[in-house]
């Protein structure tokens, strides 16, 4: 029996790794422009880190977490998302000192959710995420979205489209929630089975259910904007103004809610083309109450996460360059048993000096080896046959001009440092 990978979990093969590296490199470069610092967070945390912040009634906590008791009986969970861990680390390392500090962080890594595997939905997937702690300035909301859109454009996501909403805050959202519950009360029968549950536990989630009957049902439901308190309405207007100043196009969607409990005020999502039904590549929002709720000081924050699998899917083959497939600097060609050992000694020396070197394990004919060297795109071939071995020399051939010269083998360091033209 051949053992296969777990359902919903994918290998990223060497042929695709170039795209992944390019996306990660661009992310680090773009984050640098905004002065964000990378944080590497643990893959697993105490379960309560997620249960408390993501919310007990969310899909993630109720159905999707990979939770287990370890041998010591500790309740642990493979992280389903990054924000909760980031908040945990932010508090644990007192990153809020001194008062008023603004802390921009980003992370890159795998997340785990036990969802039904399908196109664009995996059980292990990867996110690039940003979190900005320490300010509730509406300019920060716009800047964080600008960062996201700049990154998406830099990597070549196809037609990224920003959707914007505000979920209000603890002052105004409860009245909206109640009004939505009242609205749904005598329409429960037309909801999908999942939303019948959500009606009880997390009614806001009914608003962005993808099932057609639910979408139809909520078409005439109350929307959050008519419930915003003055402060939330003002914040939203200021965010819009700042987005305008940054020349960012967006679409307002008052039915957009997020699947995590910690959001307040600004929420946003980015869709891209080339993805089919699961077209959301990124999502985020404000979570002004989460740090305090998690035991830290009263520090506002905002963040987002991009799904790397969907992003790479959207980029398509334009991201096709393969970083590991760059041409070698030097190909070694060798013939004869004693030259074999010498060839690998020379290859080792060249690699120590920083050269990319190909050296075949199996000796085929001189013609075949030279053919391979020509095709490889290498600048030089270093040829060592029986005769060269006996004379302690090598032939160094310039593959573009086809000129070659015999060198003492001792010249190898010189050639590594300064390959002859
Ligand atoms: P969705 O509505 O698609 O389930 P979500 O609201 O659960 O998304 P977030 O938790 O906000 O998504 O995560 C942000 C991004 O991470 C998503 O936009 C998506 O690109 C990606 N993502 C989320 N879950 C998965 C998954 N199971 N497989 C692949 N990518 C995912
Ligand atoms: Mg989800």
Short mmCIF file of C-alpha atoms and ligand atoms in Angstrom, two decimals:
data_model
loop_
_atom_site.label_atom_id
_atom_site.label_comp_id
_atom_site.label_asym_id
_atom_site.label_seq_id
_atom_site.Cartn_x
_atom_site.Cartn_y
_atom_site.Cartn_z
CA UNK A 1 0.00 0.00 0.00
CA UNK A 2 1.38 3.35 -1.05
CA UNK A 3 0.70 6.04 1.52
CA UNK A 4 -0.62 9.27 0.06
CA UNK A 5 -0.84 12.79 1.45
CA UNK A 6 -3.80 13.70 3.68
CA UNK A 7 -6.95 14.79 1.82
CA UNK A 8 -7.04 18.52 1.14
CA UNK A 9 -3.29 18.89 1.64
CA UNK A 10 -0.92 19.56 -1.25
CA UNK A 11 2.76 19.23 -2.01
CA UNK A 12 4.30 22.27 -3.63
CA UNK A 13 6.58 20.73 -6.21
CA UNK A 14 9.94 22.09 -7.38
CA UNK A 15 8.41 23.00 -10.76
CA UNK A 16 6.06 25.42 -9.01
CA UNK A 17 8.34 26.73 -6.31
CA UNK A 18 9.55 29.65 -8.45
CA UNK A 19 6.08 31.23 -8.30
CA UNK A 20 5.89 30.77 -4.55
CA UNK A 21 9.30 32.30 -3.97
CA UNK A 22 8.50 35.22 -6.23
CA UNK A 23 5.27 35.93 -4.34
CA UNK A 24 7.07 35.71 -0.98
CA UNK A 25 9.95 37.87 -2.17
CA UNK A 26 7.55 40.51 -3.51
CA UNK A 27 5.63 40.46 -0.24
CA UNK A 28 8.79 41.07 1.78
CA UNK A 29 9.87 43.83 -0.58
CA UNK A 30 6.47 45.60 -0.55
CA UNK A 31 6.12 45.25 3.24
CA UNK A 32 9.52 46.91 3.50
CA UNK A 33 8.24 49.96 1.67
CA UNK A 34 5.64 50.41 4.44
CA UNK A 35 8.09 49.59 7.24
CA UNK A 36 6.40 46.33 8.31
CA UNK A 37 8.54 43.81 10.24
CA UNK A 38 8.31 40.05 9.79
CA UNK A 39 7.22 37.86 12.67
CA UNK A 40 7.43 34.07 12.59
CA UNK A 41 4.68 32.62 14.74
CA UNK A 42 4.31 29.04 16.00
CA UNK A 43 2.25 26.62 13.94
CA UNK A 44 0.34 25.51 17.02
CA UNK A 45 -0.98 27.35 20.03
CA UNK A 46 -3.07 26.63 23.09
CA UNK A 47 -6.59 26.11 21.72
CA UNK A 48 -7.98 28.97 23.77
CA UNK A 49 -5.91 31.46 21.72
CA UNK A 50 -8.25 30.79 18.79
CA UNK A 51 -11.46 29.87 20.61
CA UNK A 52 -11.53 33.16 22.49
CA UNK A 53 -10.57 35.52 19.68
CA UNK A 54 -11.96 33.95 16.52
CA UNK A 55 -15.19 33.27 18.43
CA UNK A 56 -16.91 30.16 19.77
CA UNK A 57 -19.79 30.33 17.31
CA UNK A 58 -17.75 30.81 14.15
CA UNK A 59 -17.40 28.11 11.48
CA UNK A 60 -13.68 28.01 12.13
CA UNK A 61 -13.95 27.20 15.82
CA UNK A 62 -17.05 25.03 15.61
CA UNK A 63 -16.08 22.84 12.69
CA UNK A 64 -12.72 23.54 11.18
CA UNK A 65 -10.00 23.45 13.83
CA UNK A 66 -7.42 20.70 14.06
CA UNK A 67 -7.39 20.42 17.83
CA UNK A 68 -5.81 17.71 19.90
CA UNK A 69 -4.61 16.86 23.37
CA UNK A 70 -0.87 16.32 23.41
CA UNK A 71 0.79 13.61 25.51
CA UNK A 72 0.85 15.97 28.48
CA UNK A 73 -2.87 16.61 28.19
CA UNK A 74 -2.56 20.19 26.89
CA UNK A 75 -5.32 21.28 24.51
CA UNK A 76 -3.56 22.51 21.38
CA UNK A 77 -4.68 23.63 17.93
CA UNK A 78 -2.93 23.92 14.57
CA UNK A 79 -3.41 27.57 13.73
CA UNK A 80 -6.41 28.22 11.46
CA UNK A 81 -5.40 31.86 10.97
CA UNK A 82 -2.68 34.30 11.96
CA UNK A 83 -4.28 37.25 13.74
CA UNK A 84 -5.04 35.47 17.01
CA UNK A 85 -1.43 34.24 17.32
CA UNK A 86 -0.12 37.64 16.38
CA UNK A 87 -2.20 39.28 19.10
CA UNK A 88 -1.00 36.66 21.58
CA UNK A 89 2.63 37.41 20.68
CA UNK A 90 2.05 41.19 20.66
CA UNK A 91 0.80 41.05 24.24
CA UNK A 92 3.30 38.41 25.42
CA UNK A 93 6.26 40.51 24.25
CA UNK A 94 4.75 43.84 25.38
CA UNK A 95 5.16 45.27 21.91
CA UNK A 96 2.82 48.10 22.94
CA UNK A 97 5.59 49.75 25.03
CA UNK A 98 6.04 52.70 25.24
CA UNK A 99 2.44 53.90 25.15
CA UNK A 100 1.44 55.13 21.71
CA UNK A 101 3.80 52.78 19.86
CA UNK A 102 2.58 51.72 16.44
CA UNK A 103 3.60 48.15 15.55
CA UNK A 104 3.34 47.01 11.92
CA UNK A 105 3.90 43.25 11.54
CA UNK A 106 3.62 40.66 8.79
CA UNK A 107 3.79 36.87 8.62
CA UNK A 108 3.96 34.19 5.95
CA UNK A 109 3.09 30.57 6.56
CA UNK A 110 0.70 27.62 6.58
CA UNK A 111 -2.76 27.60 8.15
CA UNK A 112 -4.98 24.58 8.89
CA UNK A 113 -8.74 24.29 8.59
CA UNK A 114 -10.74 21.10 8.30
CA UNK A 115 -12.96 22.28 5.46
CA UNK A 116 -14.47 20.27 2.64
CA UNK A 117 -11.64 20.13 0.10
CA UNK A 118 -12.53 21.66 -3.29
CA UNK A 119 -11.01 24.05 -5.81
CA UNK A 120 -9.46 26.93 -3.86
CA UNK A 121 -10.19 25.31 -0.51
CA UNK A 122 -7.60 23.20 1.23
CA UNK A 123 -7.03 21.82 4.68
CA UNK A 124 -3.51 23.14 4.77
CA UNK A 125 -3.12 26.42 2.92
CA UNK A 126 -0.81 29.40 3.17
CA UNK A 127 -1.40 32.99 4.08
CA UNK A 128 0.55 36.18 3.91
CA UNK A 129 -0.82 38.49 6.55
CA UNK A 130 -0.35 42.03 7.83
CA UNK A 131 -1.30 43.41 11.24
CA UNK A 132 -0.99 47.03 12.30
CA UNK A 133 -1.30 47.62 16.04
CA UNK A 134 -1.62 50.92 17.85
CA UNK A 135 -3.77 53.26 15.77
CA UNK A 136 -7.42 53.74 14.89
CA UNK A 137 -6.64 56.55 12.47
CA UNK A 138 -8.84 56.09 9.37
CA UNK A 139 -5.71 56.91 7.34
CA UNK A 140 -4.26 53.64 8.65
CA UNK A 141 -7.26 51.70 7.30
CA UNK A 142 -6.69 53.20 3.87
CA UNK A 143 -2.94 52.66 4.07
CA UNK A 144 -3.36 49.01 5.01
CA UNK A 145 -5.66 48.50 2.01
CA UNK A 146 -3.20 50.40 -0.18
CA UNK A 147 -0.46 48.03 1.00
CA UNK A 148 -2.62 45.05 0.08
CA UNK A 149 -3.55 46.40 -3.36
CA UNK A 150 0.04 47.44 -4.10
CA UNK A 151 1.23 43.96 -3.23
CA UNK A 152 -1.46 42.29 -5.34
CA UNK A 153 -0.63 44.48 -8.32
CA UNK A 154 3.11 43.96 -7.88
CA UNK A 155 2.73 40.17 -8.06
CA UNK A 156 0.27 40.39 -10.94
CA UNK A 157 -3.03 39.21 -9.42
CA UNK A 158 -5.64 39.43 -12.16
CA UNK A 159 -8.21 42.24 -11.77
CA UNK A 160 -8.11 42.63 -8.00
CA UNK A 161 -11.32 44.24 -6.79
CA UNK A 162 -11.72 45.76 -3.34
CA UNK A 163 -15.01 45.46 -1.47
CA UNK A 164 -15.58 47.63 1.57
CA UNK A 165 -17.96 47.76 4.51
CA UNK A 166 -18.09 48.74 8.15
CA UNK A 167 -19.55 46.38 10.75
CA UNK A 168 -20.04 49.17 13.28
CA UNK A 169 -18.82 48.68 16.84
CA UNK A 170 -20.07 47.36 20.17
CA UNK A 171 -22.26 50.44 20.51
CA UNK A 172 -24.19 50.15 17.27
CA UNK A 173 -23.89 46.57 16.06
CA UNK A 174 -26.18 44.98 18.70
CA UNK A 175 -29.20 46.97 17.41
CA UNK A 176 -28.40 45.88 13.86
CA UNK A 177 -28.04 42.28 14.93
CA UNK A 178 -31.42 42.40 16.69
CA UNK A 179 -33.08 43.95 13.67
CA UNK A 180 -31.59 41.26 11.43
CA UNK A 181 -32.76 38.51 13.80
CA UNK A 182 -36.28 40.03 13.75
CA UNK A 183 -36.16 40.13 9.96
CA UNK A 184 -35.05 36.50 9.71
CA UNK A 185 -37.46 35.23 12.38
CA UNK A 186 -40.34 34.57 10.00
CA UNK A 187 -38.14 33.67 7.05
CA UNK A 188 -36.24 30.87 8.74
CA UNK A 189 -37.83 28.22 6.53
CA UNK A 190 -36.19 29.66 3.42
CA UNK A 191 -32.68 29.48 4.89
CA UNK A 192 -30.19 26.72 4.09
CA UNK A 193 -29.56 24.18 6.91
CA UNK A 194 -26.29 25.88 7.84
CA UNK A 195 -27.95 29.30 8.06
CA UNK A 196 -30.74 27.90 10.22
CA UNK A 197 -27.94 27.18 12.68
CA UNK A 198 -26.29 30.52 12.03
CA UNK A 199 -29.58 32.26 12.75
CA UNK A 200 -29.25 31.02 16.32
CA UNK A 201 -25.51 31.43 16.81
CA UNK A 202 -24.09 34.00 14.38
CA UNK A 203 -26.91 35.67 12.41
CA UNK A 204 -24.66 38.19 10.64
CA UNK A 205 -23.07 35.28 8.74
CA UNK A 206 -26.40 34.62 7.01
CA UNK A 207 -25.78 37.85 5.08
CA UNK A 208 -22.93 36.45 3.03
CA UNK A 209 -24.13 32.88 2.61
CA UNK A 210 -23.40 31.77 -0.93
CA UNK A 211 -26.57 29.63 -1.24
CA UNK A 212 -29.05 31.16 -3.66
CA UNK A 213 -32.11 30.93 -1.45
CA UNK A 214 -30.30 32.64 1.43
CA UNK A 215 -28.99 35.36 -0.87
CA UNK A 216 -32.53 35.89 -2.15
CA UNK A 217 -33.94 35.97 1.39
CA UNK A 218 -31.53 38.59 2.69
CA UNK A 219 -31.89 40.82 -0.36
CA UNK A 220 -34.43 42.96 1.51
CA UNK A 221 -32.82 42.56 4.94
CA UNK A 222 -31.77 45.64 6.91
CA UNK A 223 -28.19 46.74 6.27
CA UNK A 224 -25.64 47.88 8.81
CA UNK A 225 -25.14 51.40 7.45
CA UNK A 226 -28.51 52.61 8.75
CA UNK A 227 -27.47 51.49 12.27
CA UNK A 228 -24.00 53.04 12.48
CA UNK A 229 -23.43 55.37 15.44
CA UNK A 230 -22.02 58.79 14.63
CA UNK A 231 -18.45 57.73 15.35
CA UNK A 232 -18.63 54.68 13.08
CA UNK A 233 -20.30 56.66 10.28
CA UNK A 234 -17.63 59.35 10.61
CA UNK A 235 -14.84 56.74 10.58
CA UNK A 236 -16.24 55.17 7.42
CA UNK A 237 -16.44 58.53 5.65
CA UNK A 238 -12.85 59.32 6.59
CA UNK A 239 -11.64 55.95 5.35
CA UNK A 240 -13.39 56.56 2.03
CA UNK A 241 -11.81 59.99 1.74
CA UNK A 242 -8.35 58.56 2.42
CA UNK A 243 -8.93 55.79 -0.16
CA UNK A 244 -9.90 58.47 -2.66
CA UNK A 245 -6.70 60.36 -1.84
CA UNK A 246 -4.70 57.20 -2.54
CA UNK A 247 -6.53 56.64 -5.80
CA UNK A 248 -7.85 53.26 -4.72
CA UNK A 249 -11.00 52.04 -6.42
CA UNK A 250 -13.45 50.05 -4.34
CA UNK A 251 -17.02 48.94 -4.19
CA UNK A 252 -19.17 49.34 -1.09
CA UNK A 253 -21.05 46.21 -0.07
CA UNK A 254 -23.09 46.60 3.11
CA UNK A 255 -23.91 42.90 3.16
CA UNK A 256 -20.30 41.84 3.45
CA UNK A 257 -19.50 40.42 6.87
CA UNK A 258 -16.53 38.36 7.97
CA UNK A 259 -16.49 34.86 9.38
CA UNK A 260 -14.52 35.81 12.47
CA UNK A 261 -16.00 37.51 15.53
CA UNK A 262 -13.24 39.97 16.32
CA UNK A 263 -13.88 42.50 13.55
CA UNK A 264 -15.30 45.96 14.20
CA UNK A 265 -15.82 48.91 11.87
CA UNK A 266 -13.83 48.58 8.63
CA UNK A 267 -13.94 45.20 6.88
CA UNK A 268 -12.82 44.46 3.36
CA UNK A 269 -12.30 41.69 0.91
CA UNK A 270 -10.46 41.47 -2.40
CA UNK A 271 -11.62 39.25 -5.22
CA UNK A 272 -9.58 38.44 -8.31
CA UNK A 273 -10.35 36.83 -11.64
CA UNK A 274 -9.20 33.43 -12.78
CA UNK A 275 -10.49 31.67 -9.66
CA UNK A 276 -14.01 30.41 -10.34
CA UNK A 277 -16.47 30.43 -7.45
CA UNK A 278 -13.92 30.86 -4.67
CA UNK A 279 -12.77 34.20 -5.92
CA UNK A 280 -11.78 35.90 -2.64
CA UNK A 281 -8.00 36.18 -2.48
CA UNK A 282 -7.73 38.36 0.60
CA UNK A 283 -9.78 39.62 3.48
CA UNK A 284 -9.29 41.78 6.51
CA UNK A 285 -10.56 44.42 8.81
CA UNK A 286 -10.30 46.32 12.07
CA UNK A 287 -10.26 44.52 15.37
CA UNK A 288 -10.10 47.37 17.87
CA UNK A 289 -11.37 45.36 20.85
CA UNK A 290 -9.36 42.16 20.42
CA UNK A 291 -6.10 43.08 22.14
CA UNK A 292 -7.93 44.18 25.29
CA UNK A 293 -10.26 41.20 25.17
CA UNK A 294 -7.20 38.94 24.97
CA UNK A 295 -5.80 40.40 28.20
CA UNK A 296 -3.66 43.20 26.76
CA UNK A 297 -4.03 46.97 26.94
CA UNK A 298 -6.71 48.85 25.02
CA UNK A 299 -4.91 48.99 21.66
CA UNK A 300 -6.76 49.25 18.35
CA UNK A 301 -5.56 47.25 15.35
CA UNK A 302 -6.30 46.36 11.75
CA UNK A 303 -5.02 43.64 9.43
CA UNK A 304 -5.57 41.36 6.46
CA UNK A 305 -4.55 38.01 5.06
CA UNK A 306 -4.02 36.83 1.49
CA UNK A 307 -4.54 33.19 0.54
CA UNK A 308 -1.39 32.23 -1.34
CA UNK A 309 -2.87 29.26 -3.24
CA UNK A 310 -5.66 31.42 -4.66
CA UNK A 311 -3.30 34.31 -5.32
CA UNK A 312 -0.93 32.08 -7.30
CA UNK A 313 -3.87 30.61 -9.17
CA UNK A 314 -5.00 34.10 -10.12
CA UNK A 315 -1.54 35.13 -11.27
CA UNK A 316 -1.50 32.14 -13.62
CA UNK A 317 1.50 31.37 -15.78
CA UNK A 318 2.79 34.91 -15.93
CA UNK A 319 4.48 33.99 -12.66
CA UNK A 320 6.15 31.11 -14.44
CA UNK A 321 9.82 31.84 -13.97
CA UNK A 322 11.55 29.12 -12.05
CA UNK A 323 14.10 30.52 -9.69
CA UNK A 324 15.99 27.26 -9.30
CA UNK A 325 16.21 26.75 -13.03
CA UNK A 326 18.76 29.46 -13.72
CA UNK A 327 21.61 28.33 -15.97
CA UNK A 328 24.70 26.92 -14.26
CA UNK A 329 27.94 28.90 -14.44
CA UNK A 330 30.06 25.88 -15.18
CA UNK A 331 29.50 22.31 -16.45
CA UNK A 332 32.11 19.70 -15.67
CA UNK A 333 32.77 17.07 -18.31
CA UNK A 334 34.79 14.04 -17.26
CA UNK A 335 35.98 10.75 -18.69
CA UNK A 336 37.76 7.86 -16.98
CA UNK A 337 37.61 6.50 -13.46
CA UNK A 338 40.27 8.70 -11.94
CA UNK A 339 38.91 11.83 -13.64
CA UNK A 340 35.53 11.05 -12.03
CA UNK A 341 36.85 11.69 -8.51
CA UNK A 342 38.84 14.69 -9.66
CA UNK A 343 35.75 16.18 -11.35
CA UNK A 344 33.80 16.11 -8.08
CA UNK A 345 36.74 17.57 -6.16
CA UNK A 346 36.87 20.46 -8.68
CA UNK A 347 33.07 20.91 -8.58
CA UNK A 348 33.23 21.14 -4.79
CA UNK A 349 35.94 23.81 -4.92
CA UNK A 350 33.99 25.84 -7.46
CA UNK A 351 30.80 25.64 -5.38
CA UNK A 352 32.67 26.75 -2.26
CA UNK A 353 33.66 29.82 -4.29
CA UNK A 354 30.01 30.57 -5.07
CA UNK A 355 29.69 29.09 -8.57
CA UNK A 356 26.67 27.09 -9.73
CA UNK A 357 28.12 23.84 -11.11
CA UNK A 358 26.69 20.77 -12.81
CA UNK A 359 28.75 17.59 -12.62
CA UNK A 360 27.24 14.31 -13.92
CA UNK A 361 27.43 11.17 -11.76
CA UNK A 362 27.44 8.86 -14.75
CA UNK A 363 30.10 9.19 -17.42
CA UNK A 364 28.49 9.16 -20.87
CA UNK A 365 30.41 9.89 -24.08
CA UNK A 366 32.34 13.12 -24.42
CA UNK A 367 29.92 14.14 -27.19
CA UNK A 368 26.86 13.60 -25.03
CA UNK A 369 28.34 15.46 -22.08
CA UNK A 370 29.38 18.40 -24.26
CA UNK A 371 25.89 18.47 -25.80
CA UNK A 372 24.36 18.72 -22.34
CA UNK A 373 26.79 21.44 -21.33
CA UNK A 374 25.90 23.46 -24.46
CA UNK A 375 22.18 23.11 -23.78
CA UNK A 376 22.49 24.01 -20.11
CA UNK A 377 23.26 27.66 -20.84
CA UNK A 378 26.50 27.48 -18.83
CA UNK A 379 29.26 29.91 -19.71
CA UNK A 380 32.10 27.43 -19.28
CA UNK A 381 32.82 23.75 -19.49
CA UNK A 382 35.68 22.33 -17.48
CA UNK A 383 36.86 19.13 -19.18
CA UNK A 384 38.91 16.51 -17.35
CA UNK A 385 39.81 13.29 -19.15
CA UNK A 386 42.43 10.61 -18.39
CA UNK A 387 45.08 12.63 -20.18
CA UNK A 388 44.30 15.86 -18.30
CA UNK A 389 44.21 13.91 -15.05
CA UNK A 390 47.67 12.52 -15.69
CA UNK A 391 49.05 15.94 -16.54
CA UNK A 392 47.22 17.58 -13.58
CA UNK A 393 45.48 19.94 -16.00
CA UNK A 394 42.00 20.70 -17.26
CA UNK A 395 40.56 22.14 -20.45
CA UNK A 396 38.48 25.24 -19.91
CA UNK A 397 36.10 25.84 -22.79
CA UNK A 398 34.15 29.05 -23.31
CA UNK A 399 30.81 27.70 -24.53
CA UNK A 400 29.71 30.83 -26.36
CA UNK A 401 32.92 31.36 -28.35
CA UNK A 402 33.97 27.68 -28.45
CA UNK A 403 37.54 28.65 -27.63
CA UNK A 404 39.36 26.46 -25.15
CA UNK A 405 42.56 26.55 -23.23
CA UNK A 406 44.49 24.14 -21.08
CA UNK A 407 45.08 25.28 -17.48
CA UNK A 408 46.96 23.68 -14.60
CA UNK A 409 44.37 22.21 -12.21
CA UNK A 410 45.74 24.61 -9.56
CA UNK A 411 44.14 27.49 -11.49
CA UNK A 412 40.68 26.37 -10.40
CA UNK A 413 40.30 28.96 -7.64
CA UNK A 414 41.35 31.70 -10.04
CA UNK A 415 38.79 30.50 -12.59
CA UNK A 416 36.09 30.39 -9.93
CA UNK A 417 36.86 33.94 -8.83
CA UNK A 418 37.13 35.28 -12.34
CA UNK A 419 35.80 33.00 -15.08
CA UNK A 420 37.80 33.67 -18.28
CA UNK A 421 35.85 35.59 -20.93
P1 LIG B 1 -13.85 31.99 2.50
O1 LIG B 1 -15.09 32.83 2.57
O2 LIG B 1 -13.31 31.82 1.12
O3 LIG B 1 -13.98 30.72 3.28
P2 LIG B 1 -12.64 33.11 4.79
O4 LIG B 1 -13.56 34.20 5.16
O5 LIG B 1 -12.69 31.85 5.55
O6 LIG B 1 -12.73 32.83 3.23
P3 LIG B 1 -10.25 34.33 5.78
O7 LIG B 1 -10.25 33.54 7.02
O8 LIG B 1 -10.58 35.77 5.88
O9 LIG B 1 -11.16 33.63 4.70
O10 LIG B 1 -8.86 34.13 5.03
C1 LIG B 1 -8.33 35.05 4.07
C2 LIG B 1 -7.99 34.35 2.78
O11 LIG B 1 -7.36 33.11 3.01
C3 LIG B 1 -9.18 34.01 1.90
O12 LIG B 1 -9.59 35.11 1.16
C4 LIG B 1 -8.62 32.91 1.03
O13 LIG B 1 -7.86 33.45 -0.04
C5 LIG B 1 -7.69 32.19 1.96
N1 LIG B 1 -8.32 30.98 2.50
C6 LIG B 1 -9.16 30.86 3.54
N2 LIG B 1 -9.50 29.59 3.75
C7 LIG B 1 -8.84 28.86 2.81
C8 LIG B 1 -8.77 27.46 2.49
N3 LIG B 1 -9.41 26.54 3.21
N4 LIG B 1 -7.99 27.09 1.45
C9 LIG B 1 -7.31 27.99 0.71
N5 LIG B 1 -7.33 29.31 0.97
C10 LIG B 1 -8.08 29.75 2.00
MG1 LIG B 2 -13.76 30.08 5.34
#
